[in-house]
């Protein structure tokens, strides 16, 4: 990620005294030539991404900047070439789809670099004073911009001192978020406005569509992170799939099932393709943690080595399969279909009703569905039938949680409290199901170990521990469910 920056603009660069009072060492001037690529309708600019090919300076090459949080962007580079590198094109595919990436604007910059030093001559920050000329077709614009980048380990408070000094010198903080944004605006081609995710009004349809837009945006935004194998990215992308599927199921009186059911099935497919690698990773981490918890005297034989071998064999190809799904036509068609549904939603008459009234009915219906499944599971004798019933209850808990979560903007605190209570049920049932999957894996590992002439003792110990944990979860379920089934949560205003 990029270090903190404080861009400001003025017609003249800062003087030799330095913006924070320290000495300023001139590092020379370099000429930069950057061509920015985007689709003709500027899909990247609308989402705050920039893709450029730059020559000149120490970092000549291709650069893609991706937003990761408000005010923070991550940069991915690639060697200089004549065409957009495949690796970078893949990272923007969820936005670009099948549209062509073409040169949109050219920025020619003469950059004067200065180093702000402390009293001992140590680097505090680098100041870049750019004299910029933007060219787009026949239009052009020019300005001067000063950008500050702190050295590693420097207190970010220095930026406040720099900004204060700049203001006194007549400079002002940049209005545009980037050079590209200013270039497009000043050459008469401002990026399209990205609509927010807030409900347009207080109707049920507006609230449901706002929730779906938020999840669609999350799906698109996490696509590059999944391709880069960043932590938690697959999980977050799958959660977006589940939330949309749950919303389609919970709000069948708001959106026409004829349109949403096929999309729900495609989202299920995508979640499954992404989940192969993630589920194995979770299972491996669980077993590895359980081994670490054992006393050394109970770890007999090459347990950790066998676990690694088993994990590598099962994960071989799973990531390639997930990436293949993201690169396939089916995924692109799903994204296009989601966009089409949000642009022209198949609303039913109930969509025009008050959000609080319509959504509260959906929340209560999903909560009652969960209650029925929990009761059915608790009525089963311990064993495989109960495990299956508890897994079914877990799915119902997810749907009930997401329904309450989606209704929170309309219903307020009652829905928020219900979301939290149902999440506790979901977490307990999720841990139970993870234990069921772990026991199956541990049994197989024990069989493999015995077949190879190794001791299967440790695998049996781990199996027994998972059984004990499952029994504890089953004993705990009535208490956790009692909290989530509290009539006060369901009879509060709005729910």
Coordinates of N, CA and C in Angstrom, one line a residue, residues 207-434:
X207 N -35.1 -0.4 -0.4 CA -34.2 -0.9 0.6 C -33.5 -2.2 0.2
X208 N -34.3 -3.1 -0.4 CA -33.8 -4.4 -0.9 C -32.8 -4.1 -2.0
X209 N -33.1 -3.2 -2.9 CA -32.2 -3.0 -4.0 C -30.9 -2.3 -3.5
X210 N -31.0 -1.5 -2.5 CA -29.8 -0.9 -2.0 C -28.9 -1.9 -1.4
X211 N -29.5 -2.9 -0.7 CA -28.7 -4.0 -0.1 C -28.0 -4.8 -1.2
X212 N -28.8 -5.1 -2.2 CA -28.2 -5.9 -3.3 C -27.1 -5.2 -4.1
X213 N -27.3 -3.8 -4.2 CA -26.2 -3.1 -4.9 C -24.9 -3.1 -4.0
X214 N -25.1 -3.0 -2.7 CA -23.9 -3.1 -1.8 C -23.2 -4.4 -1.9
X215 N -24.0 -5.5 -2.0 CA -23.3 -6.8 -2.2 C -22.7 -7.0 -3.5
X216 N -23.4 -6.5 -4.6 CA -22.8 -6.6 -5.9 C -21.5 -5.8 -6.0
X217 N -21.4 -4.7 -5.4 CA -20.2 -3.9 -5.3 C -19.1 -4.6 -4.5
X218 N -19.5 -5.3 -3.5 CA -18.5 -6.0 -2.7 C -18.0 -7.2 -3.5
X219 N -18.8 -7.9 -4.2 CA -18.4 -9.0 -5.1 C -17.3 -8.5 -6.1
X220 N -17.7 -7.4 -6.8 CA -16.8 -6.8 -7.8 C -15.4 -6.3 -7.1
X221 N -15.6 -5.7 -6.0 CA -14.4 -5.1 -5.3 C -13.4 -6.2 -4.8
X222 N -13.9 -7.3 -4.4 CA -13.1 -8.4 -3.8 C -12.5 -9.3 -4.9
X223 N -13.0 -9.1 -6.1 CA -12.4 -10.0 -7.2 C -10.9 -9.8 -7.4
X224 N -10.4 -8.6 -7.5 CA -8.9 -8.4 -7.6 C -8.1 -9.0 -6.4
X225 N -8.7 -8.9 -5.2 CA -8.0 -9.4 -4.0 C -8.0 -11.0 -4.1
X226 N -9.0 -11.6 -4.6 CA -9.0 -13.0 -4.7 C -7.9 -13.5 -5.7
X227 N -7.8 -12.8 -6.8 CA -6.9 -13.1 -7.8 C -5.4 -12.9 -7.3
X228 N -5.3 -12.0 -6.4 CA -3.9 -11.7 -5.8 C -3.7 -12.6 -4.5
X229 N -4.7 -13.4 -4.2 CA -4.6 -14.4 -3.0 C -4.4 -13.6 -1.7
X230 N -5.1 -12.5 -1.6 CA -4.9 -11.7 -0.3 C -5.8 -12.3 0.8
X231 N -5.4 -12.2 2.0 CA -6.1 -12.8 3.2 C -7.5 -12.4 3.2
X232 N -8.4 -13.4 3.5 CA -9.8 -13.2 3.7 C -10.6 -12.8 2.5
X233 N -9.9 -12.7 1.3 CA -10.7 -12.2 0.2 C -11.7 -13.2 -0.4
X234 N -11.3 -14.5 -0.4 CA -12.3 -15.5 -0.9 C -13.5 -15.5 0.0
X235 N -13.2 -15.5 1.3 CA -14.3 -15.5 2.3 C -15.3 -14.4 2.1
X236 N -14.8 -13.1 1.9 CA -15.6 -12.0 1.7 C -16.4 -12.0 0.4
X237 N -15.8 -12.6 -0.6 CA -16.5 -12.7 -1.9 C -17.6 -13.7 -1.8
X238 N -17.4 -14.8 -1.1 CA -18.4 -15.8 -0.9 C -19.5 -15.3 0.0
X239 N -19.2 -14.5 0.9 CA -20.2 -13.9 1.8 C -21.1 -13.0 1.0
X240 N -20.6 -12.2 0.0 CA -21.4 -11.4 -0.9 C -22.3 -12.2 -1.7
X241 N -21.9 -13.4 -2.2 CA -22.7 -14.3 -2.9 C -23.9 -14.8 -2.0
X242 N -23.5 -15.2 -0.8 CA -24.6 -15.7 0.1 C -25.6 -14.7 0.5
X243 N -25.1 -13.5 0.7 CA -26.1 -12.4 1.1 C -27.0 -12.1 0.0
X244 N -26.6 -12.1 -1.3 CA -27.5 -11.8 -2.4 C -28.5 -13.0 -2.5
X245 N -28.0 -14.2 -2.4 CA -28.9 -15.4 -2.5 C -29.9 -15.3 -1.4
X246 N -29.5 -15.0 -0.2 CA -30.4 -14.9 0.9 C -31.5 -13.8 0.7
X247 N -31.0 -12.7 0.1 CA -31.9 -11.6 -0.1 C -33.0 -12.0 -1.2
X248 N -32.5 -12.7 -2.2 CA -33.5 -13.2 -3.2 C -34.5 -14.1 -2.6
X249 N -34.1 -15.0 -1.7 CA -35.0 -15.9 -1.1 C -35.9 -15.3 0.0
X250 N -35.4 -14.3 0.7 CA -36.2 -13.7 1.8 C -37.2 -12.7 1.2
X251 N -36.9 -12.1 0.1 CA -37.8 -11.1 -0.4 C -38.5 -11.4 -1.7
X252 N -39.1 -12.6 -1.7 CA -39.8 -13.1 -2.9 C -41.0 -12.3 -3.2
X253 N -41.5 -11.6 -2.2 CA -42.7 -10.7 -2.4 C -42.3 -9.4 -2.9
X254 N -41.0 -9.1 -2.9 CA -40.5 -7.8 -3.4 C -40.0 -7.9 -4.8
X255 N -39.2 -9.0 -5.1 CA -38.6 -9.2 -6.4 C -39.1 -10.5 -7.0
X256 N -39.4 -10.5 -8.3 CA -40.0 -11.6 -9.0 C -39.0 -12.8 -9.0
X257 N -39.4 -13.9 -8.5 CA -38.6 -15.1 -8.5 C -38.2 -15.6 -9.9
X258 N -39.0 -15.3 -10.9 CA -38.6 -15.8 -12.2 C -37.3 -15.2 -12.7
X259 N -37.0 -14.0 -12.1 CA -35.7 -13.3 -12.5 C -34.7 -13.7 -11.5
X260 N -35.0 -13.8 -10.2 CA -34.0 -14.0 -9.2 C -33.5 -15.4 -8.9
X261 N -34.4 -16.4 -9.1 CA -34.0 -17.8 -8.9 C -32.9 -18.2 -9.8
X262 N -32.9 -17.9 -11.1 CA -31.7 -18.3 -11.9 C -30.4 -17.6 -11.4
X263 N -30.5 -16.3 -11.0 CA -29.3 -15.6 -10.5 C -28.9 -16.3 -9.2
X264 N -29.8 -16.7 -8.3 CA -29.4 -17.4 -7.1 C -28.6 -18.6 -7.4
X265 N -29.0 -19.4 -8.4 CA -28.3 -20.6 -8.7 C -26.9 -20.3 -9.2
X266 N -26.8 -19.3 -10.0 CA -25.4 -18.9 -10.5 C -24.5 -18.4 -9.4
X267 N -25.1 -17.7 -8.4 CA -24.3 -17.3 -7.2 C -23.9 -18.5 -6.4
X268 N -24.8 -19.5 -6.3 CA -24.5 -20.7 -5.6 C -23.3 -21.4 -6.3
X269 N -23.3 -21.4 -7.6 CA -22.2 -22.0 -8.4 C -20.9 -21.3 -8.1
X270 N -20.9 -20.0 -8.2 CA -19.7 -19.2 -8.0 C -19.2 -19.4 -6.6
X271 N -20.0 -19.4 -5.5 CA -19.6 -19.6 -4.2 C -18.9 -21.0 -4.0
X272 N -19.5 -22.0 -4.7 CA -18.9 -23.3 -4.6 C -17.6 -23.4 -5.3
X273 N -17.4 -22.8 -6.4 CA -16.1 -22.8 -7.1 C -15.0 -22.1 -6.2
X274 N -15.4 -21.0 -5.6 CA -14.5 -20.2 -4.8 C -14.2 -21.0 -3.5
X275 N -15.1 -21.8 -3.1 CA -15.0 -22.4 -1.7 C -14.1 -23.6 -1.7
X276 N -13.8 -24.2 -2.8 CA -13.0 -25.5 -2.7 C -11.7 -25.2 -2.0
X277 N -11.0 -24.2 -2.4 CA -9.7 -23.9 -1.8 C -9.9 -23.4 -0.4
X278 N -10.8 -22.5 -0.2 CA -11.1 -21.9 1.1 C -11.5 -22.9 2.1
X279 N -12.4 -23.8 1.8 CA -12.8 -24.8 2.8 C -11.7 -25.7 3.2
X280 N -10.8 -26.1 2.2 CA -9.7 -26.9 2.6 C -8.7 -26.2 3.5
X281 N -8.5 -24.9 3.2 CA -7.6 -24.1 4.0 C -8.2 -24.0 5.5
X282 N -9.5 -23.8 5.6 CA -10.1 -23.7 7.0 C -9.9 -25.1 7.7
X283 N -10.1 -26.2 7.0 CA -10.0 -27.5 7.6 C -8.6 -27.8 8.0
X284 N -7.6 -27.4 7.1 CA -6.2 -27.6 7.5 C -5.8 -26.8 8.7
X285 N -6.2 -25.6 8.8 CA -5.9 -24.7 9.9 C -6.5 -25.3 11.2
X286 N -7.7 -25.8 11.1 CA -8.4 -26.4 12.3 C -7.6 -27.6 12.8
X287 N -7.3 -28.5 11.9 CA -6.6 -29.7 12.4 C -5.2 -29.3 12.9
X288 N -4.5 -28.4 12.2 CA -3.2 -28.0 12.6 C -3.2 -27.3 14.1
X289 N -4.3 -26.6 14.3 CA -4.4 -26.0 15.6 C -4.7 -27.0 16.7
X290 N -5.5 -28.0 16.4 CA -5.8 -29.1 17.3 C -4.5 -29.9 17.7
X291 N -3.7 -30.1 16.7 CA -2.4 -30.8 16.9 C -1.5 -30.0 17.9
X292 N -1.5 -28.7 17.6 CA -0.7 -27.8 18.5 C -1.1 -27.8 19.9
X293 N -2.4 -28.1 20.1 CA -3.0 -28.0 21.5 C -2.7 -29.3 22.3
X294 N -2.2 -30.4 21.6 CA -2.0 -31.6 22.2 C -0.6 -31.6 23.0
X295 N -0.6 -32.3 24.1 CA 0.7 -32.5 24.8 C 1.6 -33.3 23.8
X296 N 2.9 -33.1 23.9 CA 3.9 -33.8 23.1 C 3.8 -35.3 23.2
X297 N 3.5 -35.8 24.3 CA 3.4 -37.2 24.5 C 2.3 -37.9 23.7
X298 N 1.3 -37.1 23.2 CA 0.2 -37.6 22.5 C 0.4 -37.5 21.0
X299 N 1.5 -36.9 20.6 CA 1.8 -36.7 19.1 C 2.8 -37.8 18.7
X300 N 2.3 -38.9 18.2 CA 3.1 -40.1 17.8 C 3.2 -40.2 16.3
X301 N 4.4 -40.3 15.8 CA 4.6 -40.5 14.4 C 4.7 -39.2 13.6
X302 N 4.9 -39.2 12.3 CA 5.1 -38.0 11.5 C 3.7 -37.3 11.2
X303 N 3.1 -36.9 12.3 CA 1.7 -36.4 12.2 C 1.7 -35.1 11.3
X304 N 2.5 -34.2 11.6 CA 2.5 -32.9 10.9 C 2.9 -33.1 9.4
X305 N 3.9 -33.9 9.2 CA 4.3 -34.2 7.8 C 3.1 -34.8 7.0
X306 N 2.4 -35.8 7.6 CA 1.3 -36.4 6.9 C 0.2 -35.4 6.6
X307 N -0.1 -34.5 7.6 CA -1.1 -33.5 7.4 C -0.7 -32.6 6.2
X308 N 0.5 -32.2 6.2 CA 0.9 -31.3 5.1 C 0.8 -32.0 3.7
X309 N 1.2 -33.2 3.6 CA 1.2 -34.0 2.4 C -0.3 -34.1 2.0
X310 N -1.1 -34.5 2.9 CA -2.6 -34.6 2.6 C -3.2 -33.3 2.1
X311 N -2.8 -32.2 2.8 CA -3.4 -30.9 2.4 C -2.9 -30.5 1.1
X312 N -1.6 -30.7 0.8 CA -1.1 -30.3 -0.5 C -1.8 -31.1 -1.7
X313 N -2.0 -32.3 -1.4 CA -2.7 -33.2 -2.4 C -4.1 -32.7 -2.7
X314 N -4.8 -32.3 -1.6 CA -6.2 -31.9 -1.8 C -6.3 -30.5 -2.4
X315 N -5.3 -29.6 -2.1 CA -5.4 -28.3 -2.6 C -4.8 -28.1 -4.0
X316 N -4.2 -29.2 -4.5 CA -3.6 -29.1 -5.8 C -4.7 -28.9 -6.8
X317 N -4.6 -27.7 -7.5 CA -5.6 -27.4 -8.5 C -6.8 -26.6 -8.1
X318 N -7.0 -26.5 -6.7 CA -8.2 -25.8 -6.3 C -8.2 -24.4 -6.6
X319 N -7.0 -23.8 -6.4 CA -6.9 -22.3 -6.7 C -7.0 -22.1 -8.2
X320 N -6.3 -22.9 -9.0 CA -6.4 -22.8 -10.4 C -7.9 -22.9 -10.9
X321 N -8.7 -23.7 -10.2 CA -10.1 -23.9 -10.6 C -10.8 -22.6 -10.2
X322 N -10.5 -22.0 -9.1 CA -11.2 -20.8 -8.7 C -10.9 -19.6 -9.7
X323 N -9.6 -19.5 -10.0 CA -9.2 -18.5 -11.0 C -9.8 -18.7 -12.4
X324 N -9.9 -20.0 -12.7 CA -10.6 -20.3 -14.0 C -12.0 -19.9 -14.0
X325 N -12.7 -20.0 -12.9 CA -14.1 -19.6 -12.8 C -14.2 -18.1 -13.0
X326 N -13.3 -17.3 -12.4 CA -13.3 -15.9 -12.5 C -13.0 -15.4 -13.9
X327 N -12.2 -16.2 -14.6 CA -11.8 -15.9 -16.0 C -12.8 -16.3 -17.0
X328 N -13.8 -17.1 -16.6 CA -14.7 -17.7 -17.5 C -15.9 -16.9 -18.0
X329 N -16.6 -17.3 -19.0 CA -17.7 -16.5 -19.5 C -18.9 -16.6 -18.6
X330 N -19.0 -17.7 -17.8 CA -20.2 -17.8 -17.0 C -20.2 -16.8 -15.9
X331 N -19.0 -16.5 -15.3 CA -18.9 -15.5 -14.3 C -19.2 -14.1 -14.8
X332 N -18.6 -13.8 -16.0 CA -18.9 -12.5 -16.7 C -20.3 -12.3 -16.9
X333 N -21.0 -13.4 -17.4 CA -22.4 -13.3 -17.6 C -23.2 -13.1 -16.3
X334 N -22.8 -13.7 -15.2 CA -23.4 -13.4 -13.9 C -23.3 -12.0 -13.5
X335 N -22.1 -11.4 -13.7 CA -22.0 -10.0 -13.3 C -22.9 -9.1 -14.2
X336 N -22.9 -9.4 -15.5 CA -23.8 -8.6 -16.4 C -25.3 -8.8 -16.0
X337 N -25.7 -10.0 -15.6 CA -27.1 -10.2 -15.2 C -27.4 -9.5 -13.9
X338 N -26.5 -9.4 -13.0 CA -26.7 -8.7 -11.7 C -26.9 -7.2 -12.0
X339 N -26.0 -6.7 -12.9 CA -26.1 -5.3 -13.3 C -27.5 -5.0 -14.0
X340 N -27.9 -5.9 -14.8 CA -29.2 -5.7 -15.5 C -30.3 -5.7 -14.6
X341 N -30.3 -6.6 -13.6 CA -31.4 -6.7 -12.6 C -31.5 -5.4 -11.8
X342 N -30.3 -4.9 -11.4 CA -30.3 -3.7 -10.6 C -30.7 -2.5 -11.4
X343 N -30.4 -2.5 -12.7 CA -30.8 -1.4 -13.6 C -32.3 -1.4 -13.9
X344 N -32.8 -2.5 -14.0 CA -34.3 -2.7 -14.3 C -34.9 -3.8 -13.5
X345 N -35.1 -3.5 -12.2 CA -35.5 -4.5 -11.2 C -36.9 -5.0 -11.4
X346 N -37.1 -6.4 -11.3 CA -38.4 -7.0 -11.5 C -39.2 -6.8 -10.2
X347 N -39.7 -5.6 -9.9 CA -40.4 -5.4 -8.7 C -41.8 -5.9 -8.7
X348 N -42.2 -6.4 -7.6 CA -43.6 -6.8 -7.4 C -44.4 -5.8 -6.6
X349 N -45.7 -5.9 -6.5 CA -46.5 -4.8 -5.8 C -46.0 -4.5 -4.4
X350 N -45.6 -5.6 -3.7 CA -45.1 -5.3 -2.3 C -43.9 -4.4 -2.2
X351 N -43.2 -4.2 -3.3 CA -42.0 -3.4 -3.3 C -42.4 -1.9 -3.0
X352 N -43.6 -1.5 -3.4 CA -44.0 -0.2 -3.1 C -44.5 0.1 -1.7
X353 N -44.6 -0.9 -0.9 CA -45.0 -0.8 0.5 C -43.9 -0.2 1.4
X354 N -44.3 0.2 2.6 CA -43.3 0.8 3.5 C -42.3 -0.2 3.9
X355 N -41.0 0.1 3.9 CA -39.9 -0.8 4.1 C -40.1 -1.5 5.5
X356 N -40.4 -0.7 6.5 CA -40.5 -1.2 7.9 C -41.5 -2.3 8.0
X357 N -42.6 -2.1 7.3 CA -43.7 -3.1 7.4 C -43.4 -4.4 6.6
X358 N -42.9 -4.2 5.3 CA -42.7 -5.3 4.5 C -41.5 -6.1 4.9
X359 N -40.4 -5.5 5.3 CA -39.2 -6.2 5.6 C -39.3 -6.9 7.0
X360 N -40.1 -6.3 7.9 CA -40.3 -6.9 9.2 C -40.9 -8.3 9.0
X361 N -41.9 -8.4 8.1 CA -42.5 -9.6 7.8 C -41.5 -10.7 7.3
X362 N -40.6 -10.2 6.4 CA -39.6 -11.2 5.9 C -38.7 -11.6 7.0
X363 N -38.3 -10.7 7.9 CA -37.4 -11.1 9.0 C -38.1 -12.1 9.9
X364 N -39.3 -11.9 10.3 CA -40.1 -12.8 11.2 C -40.3 -14.1 10.5
X365 N -40.5 -14.1 9.2 CA -40.7 -15.4 8.5 C -39.4 -16.2 8.5
X366 N -38.3 -15.6 8.3 CA -37.0 -16.3 8.3 C -36.6 -16.8 9.7
X367 N -37.0 -16.0 10.7 CA -36.7 -16.3 12.0 C -37.5 -17.6 12.4
X368 N -38.8 -17.6 12.0 CA -39.6 -18.8 12.3 C -39.1 -20.0 11.6
X369 N -38.6 -19.8 10.4 CA -38.0 -21.0 9.7 C -36.8 -21.5 10.4
X370 N -36.0 -20.6 11.0 CA -34.9 -21.1 11.8 C -35.4 -21.8 13.0
X371 N -36.4 -21.3 13.7 CA -36.9 -21.9 14.9 C -37.4 -23.3 14.6
X372 N -38.0 -23.5 13.5 CA -38.5 -24.9 13.1 C -37.4 -25.8 12.9
X373 N -36.3 -25.4 12.3 CA -35.2 -26.3 12.0 C -34.4 -26.5 13.3
X374 N -34.2 -25.6 14.2 CA -33.5 -25.8 15.4 C -34.3 -26.8 16.3
X375 N -35.6 -26.7 16.3 CA -36.4 -27.6 17.1 C -36.3 -29.0 16.5
X376 N -36.3 -29.1 15.2 CA -36.2 -30.4 14.5 C -34.8 -31.1 14.9
X377 N -33.8 -30.3 14.9 CA -32.4 -30.8 15.2 C -32.3 -31.3 16.6
X378 N -32.9 -30.5 17.5 CA -32.8 -30.8 18.9 C -33.6 -32.0 19.3
X379 N -34.6 -32.3 18.4 CA -35.4 -33.5 18.6 C -34.8 -34.8 18.1
X380 N -33.7 -34.7 17.4 CA -33.0 -35.9 16.9 C -32.0 -36.5 18.0
X381 N -31.9 -37.8 17.9 CA -30.9 -38.4 18.7 C -29.5 -38.1 18.2
X382 N -28.5 -38.0 19.1 CA -27.1 -37.8 18.6 C -26.7 -38.7 17.5
X383 N -26.0 -38.3 16.5 CA -25.5 -39.1 15.4 C -25.7 -38.4 14.1
X384 N -25.5 -39.1 13.0 CA -25.5 -38.5 11.7 C -26.8 -37.7 11.4
X385 N -28.0 -38.3 11.7 CA -29.2 -37.5 11.4 C -29.3 -36.1 12.1
X386 N -28.8 -36.1 13.4 CA -28.8 -34.8 14.1 C -27.7 -33.9 13.4
X387 N -26.6 -34.4 13.0 CA -25.6 -33.6 12.4 C -26.1 -32.9 11.1
X388 N -26.9 -33.7 10.3 CA -27.5 -33.2 9.1 C -28.5 -32.1 9.4
X389 N -29.3 -32.4 10.5 CA -30.4 -31.4 10.9 C -29.7 -30.1 11.4
X390 N -28.6 -30.2 12.1 CA -28.0 -29.0 12.6 C -27.3 -28.2 11.5
X391 N -26.8 -28.9 10.5 CA -26.3 -28.3 9.3 C -27.4 -27.5 8.6
X392 N -28.6 -28.1 8.5 CA -29.7 -27.4 7.9 C -30.1 -26.2 8.7
X393 N -30.1 -26.3 10.0 CA -30.4 -25.2 10.9 C -29.3 -24.1 10.7
X394 N -28.1 -24.5 10.5 CA -27.1 -23.5 10.2 C -27.4 -22.6 9.0
X395 N -27.8 -23.3 7.9 CA -28.1 -22.5 6.7 C -29.3 -21.6 7.0
X396 N -30.3 -22.1 7.7 CA -31.4 -21.2 8.1 C -31.0 -20.0 8.9
X397 N -30.0 -20.2 9.8 CA -29.5 -19.2 10.7 C -28.8 -18.1 9.8
X398 N -28.1 -18.5 8.8 CA -27.4 -17.5 7.9 C -28.5 -16.7 7.2
X399 N -29.5 -17.3 6.7 CA -30.6 -16.6 6.0 C -31.3 -15.6 6.9
X400 N -31.6 -16.1 8.1 CA -32.3 -15.2 9.1 C -31.4 -14.0 9.5
X401 N -30.1 -14.3 9.7 CA -29.2 -13.2 10.0 C -29.1 -12.2 8.9
X402 N -29.0 -12.7 7.7 CA -28.8 -11.7 6.6 C -30.1 -10.9 6.4
X403 N -31.3 -11.6 6.6 CA -32.5 -10.9 6.5 C -32.6 -9.7 7.5
X404 N -32.3 -10.0 8.7 CA -32.3 -9.0 9.8 C -31.2 -7.9 9.5
X405 N -30.1 -8.3 9.0 CA -29.0 -7.4 8.6 C -29.5 -6.4 7.5
X406 N -30.1 -7.0 6.5 CA -30.6 -6.1 5.4 C -31.7 -5.2 5.8
X407 N -32.4 -5.6 6.8 CA -33.5 -4.7 7.3 C -33.1 -3.7 8.3
X408 N -31.9 -3.7 8.7 CA -31.4 -2.8 9.8 C -31.6 -1.3 9.4
X409 N -31.2 -0.9 8.2 CA -31.4 0.5 7.8 C -32.9 1.0 8.0
X410 N -33.8 0.0 7.8 CA -35.2 0.4 7.9 C -35.8 0.2 9.3
X411 N -35.3 -0.8 10.0 CA -35.9 -1.2 11.3 C -35.1 -0.7 12.5
X412 N -33.8 -0.4 12.2 CA -33.0 0.2 13.3 C -32.5 -0.8 14.3
X413 N -32.4 -0.4 15.6 CA -31.8 -1.2 16.6 C -32.4 -2.6 16.8
X414 N -33.8 -2.7 16.8 CA -34.4 -4.1 16.9 C -33.8 -5.1 16.0
X415 N -33.6 -4.7 14.7 CA -33.1 -5.6 13.7 C -31.6 -5.9 14.0
X416 N -30.9 -4.8 14.4 CA -29.5 -5.0 14.7 C -29.3 -5.9 15.9
X417 N -30.1 -5.9 16.9 CA -30.0 -6.8 18.1 C -30.3 -8.2 17.6
X418 N -31.3 -8.4 16.8 CA -31.7 -9.7 16.3 C -30.6 -10.3 15.4
X419 N -30.0 -9.4 14.6 CA -28.8 -9.9 13.8 C -27.7 -10.5 14.7
X420 N -27.4 -9.8 15.7 CA -26.3 -10.2 16.7 C -26.7 -11.5 17.3
X421 N -28.0 -11.6 17.8 CA -28.4 -12.8 18.5 C -28.4 -14.0 17.5
X422 N -28.8 -13.9 16.3 CA -28.9 -15.0 15.4 C -27.5 -15.3 14.9
X423 N -26.6 -14.4 14.8 CA -25.2 -14.6 14.5 C -24.6 -15.6 15.5
X424 N -24.9 -15.4 16.8 CA -24.3 -16.4 17.8 C -24.8 -17.8 17.5
X425 N -26.0 -17.9 17.1 CA -26.5 -19.3 16.8 C -25.8 -19.8 15.5
X426 N -25.6 -19.0 14.5 CA -24.9 -19.4 13.3 C -23.5 -19.8 13.6
X427 N -22.8 -19.0 14.5 CA -21.4 -19.3 14.8 C -21.3 -20.7 15.5
X428 N -22.2 -20.9 16.4 CA -22.1 -22.2 17.1 C -22.4 -23.4 16.2
X429 N -23.4 -23.2 15.4 CA -23.7 -24.3 14.4 C -22.6 -24.4 13.4
X430 N -22.0 -23.3 13.0 CA -20.9 -23.4 12.1 C -19.7 -24.2 12.6
X431 N -19.4 -23.9 13.9 CA -18.3 -24.7 14.5 C -18.6 -26.1 14.6
X432 N -19.9 -26.4 14.9 CA -20.3 -27.8 14.9 C -20.1 -28.5 13.6
X433 N -20.5 -27.8 12.5 CA -20.4 -28.4 11.2 C -18.9 -28.6 10.8
X434 N -18.1 -27.6 11.2 CA -16.6 -27.7 10.9 C -16.1 -28.9 11.6

